[in-house]
mmCIF file of C-alpha atoms and ligand atoms in Angstrom:
data_model
loop_
_atom_site.group_PDB
_atom_site.id
_atom_site.type_symbol
_atom_site.label_atom_id
_atom_site.label_comp_id
_atom_site.label_asym_id
_atom_site.label_seq_id
_atom_site.Cartn_x
_atom_site.Cartn_y
_atom_site.Cartn_z
ATOM 1 C CA ASP T 1 0.000 0.000 0.000
ATOM 2 C CA GLU T 2 1.008 3.664 -0.210
ATOM 3 C CA PHE T 3 2.161 3.937 3.410
ATOM 4 C CA GLY T 4 4.282 0.859 2.961
ATOM 5 C CA MET T 5 5.908 2.343 -0.153
ATOM 6 C CA LEU T 6 6.509 5.658 1.584
ATOM 7 C CA ALA T 7 8.067 3.898 4.568
ATOM 8 C CA ASP T 8 10.286 1.890 2.212
ATOM 9 C CA SER T 9 11.516 4.902 0.373
ATOM 10 C CA LEU T 10 12.147 6.792 3.657
ATOM 11 C CA ASN T 11 14.121 3.831 4.949
ATOM 12 C CA ARG T 12 16.200 3.697 1.782
ATOM 13 C CA MET T 13 16.862 7.433 2.026
ATOM 14 C CA ALA T 14 17.874 7.121 5.688
ATOM 15 C CA ALA T 15 20.253 4.259 4.840
ATOM 16 C CA ARG T 16 21.817 6.315 2.042
ATOM 17 C CA LEU T 17 22.214 9.343 4.328
ATOM 18 C CA GLN T 18 23.873 7.205 6.955
ATOM 19 C CA GLN T 19 26.241 5.779 4.353
ATOM 20 C CA ASP T 20 27.100 9.276 3.069
ATOM 21 C CA ASN T 21 27.653 10.427 6.632
ATOM 22 C CA GLU T 22 30.000 7.532 7.363
ATOM 23 C CA GLN T 23 31.940 8.326 4.217
ATOM 24 C CA LEU T 24 32.212 11.979 5.239
ATOM 25 C CA VAL T 25 33.505 11.010 8.680
ATOM 26 C CA LYS T 26 36.084 8.693 7.071
ATOM 27 C CA ALA T 27 37.178 11.407 4.623
ATOM 28 C CA ALA T 28 37.514 13.930 7.464
ATOM 29 C CA GLU T 29 39.618 11.480 9.458
ATOM 30 C CA LYS T 30 41.831 10.811 6.459
ATOM 31 C CA GLN T 31 42.296 14.527 5.951
ATOM 32 C CA LYS T 32 43.199 15.032 9.613
ATOM 33 C CA GLN T 33 45.815 12.283 9.360
ATOM 34 C CA PHE T 34 47.135 13.801 6.139
ATOM 35 C CA TYR T 35 47.741 17.178 7.811
ATOM 36 C CA ALA T 36 49.297 15.531 10.859
ATOM 37 C CA ASP T 37 51.673 13.631 8.567
ATOM 38 C CA ILE T 38 52.638 16.802 6.712
ATOM 39 C CA ALA T 39 53.275 18.671 9.971
ATOM 40 C CA HIS T 40 55.422 15.810 11.186
ATOM 41 C CA GLU T 41 57.436 15.642 7.972
ATOM 42 C CA ILE T 42 58.114 19.379 8.088
ATOM 43 C CA ARG T 43 58.946 19.569 11.783
ATOM 44 C CA ASN T 44 61.790 17.051 11.691
ATOM 45 C CA PRO T 45 63.955 18.662 9.020
ATOM 46 C CA LEU T 46 63.253 22.139 10.433
ATOM 47 C CA HIS T 47 64.479 21.004 13.857
ATOM 48 C CA THR T 48 67.640 19.637 12.332
ATOM 49 C CA ILE T 49 68.224 22.796 10.309
ATOM 50 C CA SER T 50 67.768 25.118 13.282
ATOM 51 C CA GLY T 51 69.973 22.911 15.467
ATOM 52 C CA THR T 52 72.624 22.887 12.776
ATOM 53 C CA LEU T 53 72.515 26.666 12.411
ATOM 54 C CA GLU T 54 73.062 27.019 16.147
ATOM 55 C CA MET T 55 76.105 24.762 15.937
ATOM 56 C CA LEU T 56 77.465 26.767 13.005
ATOM 57 C CA GLN T 57 77.342 29.907 15.120
ATOM 58 C CA LEU T 58 79.702 28.400 17.696
ATOM 59 C CA GLU T 59 83.090 30.013 17.744
ATOM 60 C CA GLY T 60 86.154 27.929 16.968
ATOM 61 C CA LEU T 61 84.240 25.166 15.237
ATOM 62 C CA PRO T 62 86.740 23.016 13.279
ATOM 63 C CA GLU T 63 86.467 23.358 9.485
ATOM 64 C CA GLU T 64 85.671 19.653 9.056
ATOM 65 C CA LYS T 65 82.731 19.832 11.469
ATOM 66 C CA ARG T 66 81.465 23.004 9.808
ATOM 67 C CA GLY T 67 81.395 21.154 6.473
ATOM 68 C CA LYS T 68 79.434 18.285 8.019
ATOM 69 C CA PHE T 69 76.830 20.605 9.564
ATOM 70 C CA LEU T 70 76.439 22.458 6.272
ATOM 71 C CA ASP T 71 75.916 19.153 4.431
ATOM 72 C CA SER T 72 73.329 18.081 6.939
ATOM 73 C CA ALA T 73 71.421 21.385 6.674
ATOM 74 C CA ARG T 74 71.532 21.147 2.877
ATOM 75 C CA ASN T 75 70.184 17.575 2.944
ATOM 76 C CA GLN T 76 67.306 18.552 5.179
ATOM 77 C CA ALA T 77 66.472 21.579 3.017
ATOM 78 C CA GLU T 78 66.515 19.262 0.004
ATOM 79 C CA ARG T 79 64.146 16.918 1.824
ATOM 80 C CA LEU T 80 61.708 19.768 2.449
ATOM 81 C CA ASN T 81 61.995 20.735 -1.191
ATOM 82 C CA ARG T 82 61.076 17.227 -2.314
ATOM 83 C CA LEU T 83 58.199 17.091 0.126
ATOM 84 C CA PHE T 84 56.693 20.296 -1.279
ATOM 85 C CA LYS T 85 57.193 19.152 -4.865
ATOM 86 C CA ASP T 86 55.410 15.861 -4.148
ATOM 87 C CA LEU T 87 52.577 17.596 -2.292
ATOM 88 C CA MET T 88 52.086 20.036 -5.168
ATOM 89 C CA THR T 89 51.906 17.183 -7.671
ATOM 90 C CA LEU T 90 49.370 15.313 -5.539
ATOM 91 C CA GLN T 91 47.289 18.415 -5.015
ATOM 92 C CA ARG T 92 47.284 19.229 -8.740
ATOM 93 C CA SER T 93 46.318 15.705 -9.685
ATOM 94 C CA ASP T 94 43.431 15.874 -7.177
ATOM 95 C CA MET T 95 42.153 19.243 -8.303
ATOM 96 C CA GLN T 96 42.836 19.762 -11.975
ATOM 97 C CA ARG T 97 41.418 18.065 -14.971
ATOM 98 C CA ALA T 98 44.094 19.589 -17.189
ATOM 99 C CA PHE T 99 46.832 18.105 -15.034
ATOM 100 C CA LEU T 100 48.431 16.356 -18.005
ATOM 101 C CA HIS T 101 49.893 17.652 -21.246
ATOM 102 C CA LYS T 102 50.202 14.520 -23.328
ATOM 103 C CA LYS T 103 52.166 14.249 -26.539
ATOM 104 C CA HIS T 104 54.222 11.808 -28.586
ATOM 105 C CA VAL T 105 57.615 11.416 -26.995
ATOM 106 C CA ARG T 106 60.657 9.176 -27.546
ATOM 107 C CA LEU T 107 61.038 7.017 -24.495
ATOM 108 C CA ARG T 108 64.752 6.223 -24.635
ATOM 109 C CA PRO T 109 66.109 9.797 -24.359
ATOM 110 C CA LEU T 110 63.550 10.505 -21.626
ATOM 111 C CA VAL T 111 64.693 7.535 -19.529
ATOM 112 C CA GLU T 112 68.396 8.134 -20.314
ATOM 113 C CA ASN T 113 67.985 11.700 -19.150
ATOM 114 C CA VAL T 114 66.409 10.725 -15.815
ATOM 115 C CA GLY T 115 68.803 7.801 -15.416
ATOM 116 C CA ALA T 116 71.961 9.884 -15.936
ATOM 117 C CA ALA T 117 71.879 11.328 -12.430
ATOM 118 C CA PHE T 118 71.281 7.924 -10.842
ATOM 119 C CA ARG T 119 73.758 5.952 -12.984
ATOM 120 C CA GLU T 120 76.708 7.723 -11.399
ATOM 121 C CA MET T 121 75.436 7.131 -7.856
ATOM 122 C CA ALA T 122 74.606 3.493 -8.615
ATOM 123 C CA GLU T 123 77.981 2.768 -10.178
ATOM 124 C CA ALA T 124 79.799 4.534 -7.361
ATOM 125 C CA ARG T 125 78.130 2.022 -5.043
ATOM 126 C CA GLY T 126 79.136 -0.913 -7.223
ATOM 127 C CA LEU T 127 75.643 -1.499 -8.658
ATOM 128 C CA ASP T 128 75.065 -2.449 -12.266
ATOM 129 C CA PHE T 129 72.743 0.138 -13.863
ATOM 130 C CA ARG T 130 70.967 -0.969 -17.051
ATOM 131 C CA ILE T 131 68.584 0.684 -19.455
ATOM 132 C CA SER T 132 67.224 -1.450 -22.282
ATOM 133 C CA GLY T 133 64.396 -1.194 -24.771
ATOM 134 C CA PRO T 134 63.614 -0.308 -28.381
ATOM 135 C CA ASP T 135 63.648 3.263 -29.655
ATOM 136 C CA VAL T 136 59.900 3.944 -29.702
ATOM 137 C CA ARG T 137 57.592 6.886 -29.219
ATOM 138 C CA ILE T 138 54.884 6.714 -26.603
ATOM 139 C CA TYR T 139 51.939 9.001 -25.934
ATOM 140 C CA ALA T 140 52.063 10.565 -22.455
ATOM 141 C CA ASP T 141 52.942 13.699 -20.486
ATOM 142 C CA PRO T 142 56.768 13.730 -20.703
ATOM 143 C CA GLY T 143 57.398 15.826 -17.574
ATOM 144 C CA LYS T 144 55.097 13.677 -15.432
ATOM 145 C CA LEU T 145 56.498 10.462 -16.877
ATOM 146 C CA GLU T 146 59.999 11.670 -15.950
ATOM 147 C CA GLN T 147 58.733 12.055 -12.398
ATOM 148 C CA VAL T 148 57.416 8.473 -12.452
ATOM 149 C CA PHE T 149 60.809 7.102 -13.533
ATOM 150 C CA ASP T 150 62.625 9.457 -11.184
ATOM 151 C CA ASN T 151 60.685 8.237 -8.137
ATOM 152 C CA LEU T 152 60.894 4.550 -9.062
ATOM 153 C CA ILE T 153 64.624 4.652 -9.838
ATOM 154 C CA SER T 154 65.349 6.715 -6.743
ATOM 155 C CA ASN T 155 63.571 4.063 -4.625
ATOM 156 C CA ALA T 156 65.408 1.239 -6.386
ATOM 157 C CA LEU T 157 68.668 2.970 -5.542
ATOM 158 C CA LYS T 158 67.673 3.631 -1.926
ATOM 159 C CA TYR T 159 66.713 0.046 -1.224
ATOM 160 C CA THR T 160 69.342 -1.877 -3.196
ATOM 161 C CA PRO T 161 72.646 -2.529 -1.446
ATOM 162 C CA LYS T 162 74.033 -4.874 -4.123
ATOM 163 C CA GLY T 163 73.322 -6.294 -7.564
ATOM 164 C CA HIS T 164 71.597 -4.309 -10.265
ATOM 165 C CA ILE T 165 68.895 -1.823 -11.168
ATOM 166 C CA GLU T 166 67.236 -2.214 -14.538
ATOM 167 C CA ILE T 167 64.837 -0.014 -16.462
ATOM 168 C CA ALA T 168 63.449 -1.988 -19.377
ATOM 169 C CA TRP T 169 60.616 -1.832 -21.883
ATOM 170 C CA ARG T 170 59.345 -4.013 -24.718
ATOM 171 C CA LYS T 171 56.427 -4.090 -27.105
ATOM 172 C CA ASP T 172 53.396 -6.178 -26.232
ATOM 173 C CA HIS T 173 53.166 -8.831 -28.971
ATOM 174 C CA GLU T 174 49.520 -9.532 -28.292
ATOM 175 C CA ASP T 175 48.473 -5.909 -28.335
ATOM 176 C CA PRO T 176 50.699 -3.746 -30.553
ATOM 177 C CA HIS T 177 49.324 -0.508 -29.077
ATOM 178 C CA TRP T 178 51.103 -1.030 -25.794
ATOM 179 C CA LEU T 179 54.579 -1.015 -24.322
ATOM 180 C CA HIS T 180 55.506 -2.941 -21.161
ATOM 181 C CA CYS T 181 57.827 -0.941 -18.849
ATOM 182 C CA SER T 182 59.512 -2.002 -15.659
ATOM 183 C CA VAL T 183 61.914 -0.707 -13.051
ATOM 184 C CA SER T 184 63.450 -3.616 -11.191
ATOM 185 C CA ASP T 185 66.101 -4.068 -8.563
ATOM 186 C CA THR T 186 67.853 -6.802 -6.631
ATOM 187 C CA GLY T 187 67.364 -4.984 -3.334
ATOM 188 C CA ILE T 188 65.843 -5.715 0.054
ATOM 189 C CA GLY T 189 62.357 -6.361 -1.340
ATOM 190 C CA ILE T 190 59.009 -5.600 0.311
ATOM 191 C CA PRO T 191 57.262 -7.895 2.814
ATOM 192 C CA PRO T 192 53.887 -9.067 1.392
ATOM 193 C CA GLN T 193 51.799 -7.474 4.168
ATOM 194 C CA HIS T 194 52.882 -3.994 2.997
ATOM 195 C CA ILE T 195 52.236 -4.379 -0.704
ATOM 196 C CA SER T 196 48.584 -3.278 -0.764
ATOM 197 C CA LYS T 197 49.320 -0.081 1.225
ATOM 198 C CA LEU T 198 52.507 0.885 -0.575
ATOM 199 C CA PHE T 199 50.865 3.557 -2.728
ATOM 200 C CA ASP T 200 49.068 5.286 0.175
ATOM 201 C CA ARG T 201 50.212 8.787 1.023
ATOM 202 C CA PHE T 202 52.932 8.841 3.694
ATOM 203 C CA TYR T 203 53.099 5.049 3.863
ATOM 204 C CA ARG T 204 56.512 3.564 4.644
ATOM 205 C CA THR T 205 57.280 -0.056 5.383
ATOM 206 C CA ASP T 206 59.870 0.800 7.983
ATOM 207 C CA LYS T 207 59.383 4.318 9.298
ATOM 208 C CA ALA T 208 62.722 4.694 11.012
ATOM 209 C CA ARG T 209 64.843 3.276 8.223
ATOM 210 C CA SER T 210 63.086 5.125 5.414
ATOM 211 C CA ARG T 211 63.275 8.462 7.157
ATOM 212 C CA ASP T 212 66.958 7.854 7.474
ATOM 213 C CA LYS T 213 67.126 7.684 3.732
ATOM 214 C CA GLY T 214 65.142 10.882 3.362
ATOM 215 C CA GLY T 215 61.801 9.491 2.167
ATOM 216 C CA ALA T 216 58.474 10.878 3.372
ATOM 217 C CA GLY T 217 56.487 7.986 1.942
ATOM 218 C CA LEU T 218 55.018 10.096 -0.849
ATOM 219 C CA GLY T 219 57.095 8.890 -3.806
ATOM 220 C CA LEU T 220 54.897 5.972 -4.790
ATOM 221 C CA SER T 221 51.635 7.841 -4.230
ATOM 222 C CA VAL T 222 52.917 10.474 -6.664
ATOM 223 C CA VAL T 223 53.770 7.710 -9.160
ATOM 224 C CA LYS T 224 50.299 6.250 -8.803
ATOM 225 C CA SER T 225 48.488 9.582 -9.098
ATOM 226 C CA ILE T 226 50.371 10.385 -12.326
ATOM 227 C CA LEU T 227 49.660 6.968 -13.851
ATOM 228 C CA ASP T 228 46.016 7.169 -12.665
ATOM 229 C CA ALA T 229 45.645 10.518 -14.425
ATOM 230 C CA HIS T 230 46.867 8.792 -17.607
ATOM 231 C CA GLY T 231 44.315 6.010 -17.025
ATOM 232 C CA LEU T 232 47.176 3.572 -16.405
ATOM 233 C CA SER T 233 47.819 1.121 -13.604
ATOM 234 C CA ILE T 234 50.954 -0.064 -11.834
ATOM 235 C CA ASN T 235 51.857 -3.565 -10.651
ATOM 236 C CA VAL T 236 54.365 -4.623 -8.023
ATOM 237 C CA TYR T 237 56.131 -7.903 -7.761
ATOM 238 C CA SER T 238 58.489 -8.257 -4.833
ATOM 239 C CA GLN T 239 60.240 -10.908 -2.799
ATOM 240 C CA GLU T 240 61.938 -10.140 0.477
ATOM 241 C CA GLY T 241 65.685 -10.237 0.181
ATOM 242 C CA GLN T 242 65.505 -10.765 -3.596
ATOM 243 C CA GLY T 243 64.284 -7.507 -5.043
ATOM 244 C CA SER T 244 61.292 -5.666 -6.454
ATOM 245 C CA THR T 245 59.810 -4.958 -9.846
ATOM 246 C CA PHE T 246 57.397 -2.111 -10.516
ATOM 247 C CA SER T 247 55.761 -2.461 -13.920
ATOM 248 C CA PHE T 248 53.231 -0.548 -15.950
ATOM 249 C CA ARG T 249 52.080 -0.280 -19.548
ATOM 250 C CA LEU T 250 52.387 2.811 -21.704
ATOM 251 C CA PRO T 251 50.280 3.538 -24.790
ATOM 252 C CA LEU T 252 52.011 4.045 -28.142
ATOM 253 C CA LYS T 253 49.034 6.041 -29.408
ATOM 254 C CA PRO T 254 46.364 8.359 -27.987
ATOM 255 C CA GLY T 255 43.118 6.946 -26.669
ATOM 256 C CA LYS T 256 44.441 3.829 -24.965
ATOM 257 C CA ASN T 257 43.999 3.317 -21.269
ATOM 258 C CA GLN T 258 43.510 0.669 -18.652
ATOM 259 C CA THR T 259 42.546 1.060 -15.026
ATOM 260 C CA ILE T 260 43.029 -2.099 -13.026
ATOM 261 C CA SER T 261 46.024 -2.259 -10.684
ATOM 262 C CA ARG T 262 47.356 -5.619 -9.644
ATOM 263 C CA PHE T 263 49.581 -6.229 -6.627
ATOM 264 C CA VAL T 264 51.574 -9.422 -6.339
HETATM 265 P P1 ADP I 1 59.754 6.856 0.393
HETATM 266 O O1 ADP I 1 59.870 8.282 0.013
HETATM 267 O O2 ADP I 1 59.726 6.619 1.847
HETATM 268 O O3 ADP I 1 60.701 5.959 -0.340
HETATM 269 P P2 ADP I 1 57.666 5.766 -1.304
HETATM 270 O O4 ADP I 1 56.220 6.099 -1.368
HETATM 271 O O5 ADP I 1 58.481 6.022 -2.523
HETATM 272 O O6 ADP I 1 58.247 6.524 -0.044
HETATM 273 O O7 ADP I 1 57.797 4.254 -0.894
HETATM 274 C C1 ADP I 1 57.048 3.747 0.190
HETATM 275 C C2 ADP I 1 57.771 2.620 0.863
HETATM 276 O O8 ADP I 1 57.842 1.504 -0.013
HETATM 277 C C3 ADP I 1 59.218 2.939 1.217
HETATM 278 O O9 ADP I 1 59.292 3.549 2.461
HETATM 279 C C4 ADP I 1 59.852 1.569 1.194
HETATM 280 O O10 ADP I 1 59.671 0.958 2.451
HETATM 281 C C5 ADP I 1 59.060 0.796 0.183
HETATM 282 N N1 ADP I 1 59.734 0.702 -1.143
HETATM 283 C C6 ADP I 1 59.486 1.457 -2.237
HETATM 284 N N2 ADP I 1 60.252 1.083 -3.287
HETATM 285 C C7 ADP I 1 61.000 0.056 -2.854
HETATM 286 C C8 ADP I 1 61.997 -0.786 -3.458
HETATM 287 N N3 ADP I 1 62.368 -0.631 -4.739
HETATM 288 N N4 ADP I 1 62.555 -1.753 -2.683
HETATM 289 C C9 ADP I 1 62.173 -1.927 -1.391
HETATM 290 N N5 ADP I 1 61.249 -1.167 -0.758
HETATM 291 C C10 ADP I 1 60.666 -0.197 -1.473
#
C-alpha cells in the first residue's frame, strides 16, 4: 500500500544518508591524518636545520665539522623541497582536470635523461645500472612520466645494497598498441603485508629506516596519481631479500587506457 511504499523509500533514504555520513567522517579522518603527517614531515627537518645553524654559530668550530653541519642542513632543506614538490603534484592531480599535457615522446632519451643522475650514484656504489628497450615513441605527459621514472629509480637505488637496477621496456606482442615498462632491482624487497598499502600517502614499510634515507612515503603515491591521471595502472612484484619490480604499460598512441592495478 502507499504507506508501505513511503516507509520503504524513507528507509532507503535514511540508509543512504547514513552511508554518506560515514563516508564523510572517514574522509575527514583521512584529511586530519594527512595534515598531521605533513606537519610531522616538516617539523623534523626544520628542527635539524635550526639545530645545525646554532652549531654553526659556535666560535672555533673546526672546518671539518662546519662542512658536516652544512651538508646536513643542505640535505634537510633538500628533503623539504622534495616534500613540497610531491605535495604540489598530488594536489594538482586531485584538483585539476588539465593536469596532463600529453604528446608523442621518444622514451629512450627521456629515460636516459632521468637515469643519468642515478647511474653515477649506482655505479659509485658498485651497482650495475641498465637501461634497455627499443627506440619507440609513446603518448604521455613527458614531464610527469619523468617524475614516475625518477621516483621509481630513486627508490630502487635507496633500497638496493648490491646487484643491479634495470629499467626496461618491450612491445606487447599480443596488443601492438602497448609497451611494457619495468623498473626492477635486486634490493631488500618488500614484505607481502605492505604491498597493498605501498601507494598510500605517507606510507613507509619501515618508518625509522626510510626516514633515514630521506623518504616521506610520498614517492609511490605520486607515481600512482600520475599513472592514474593517464588512465594507467601499476603492478608490483616483490620478494623479500631478492628484489622488487614495478611495472606498468604505456600507450604508443592516444586513446588507450587501462585502469586495473594488480599487486603481487
Ligand atoms: P619513500 O619516500 O619513503 O621511499 P615511497 O612512497 O616512494 O616513499 O615508498 C614507500 C615505501 O615503499 C618505502 O618507504 C619503502 O619501504 C618501500 N619501497 C618502495 N620502493 C621500494 C623498493 N624498490 N625496494 C624496497 N622497498 C621499497
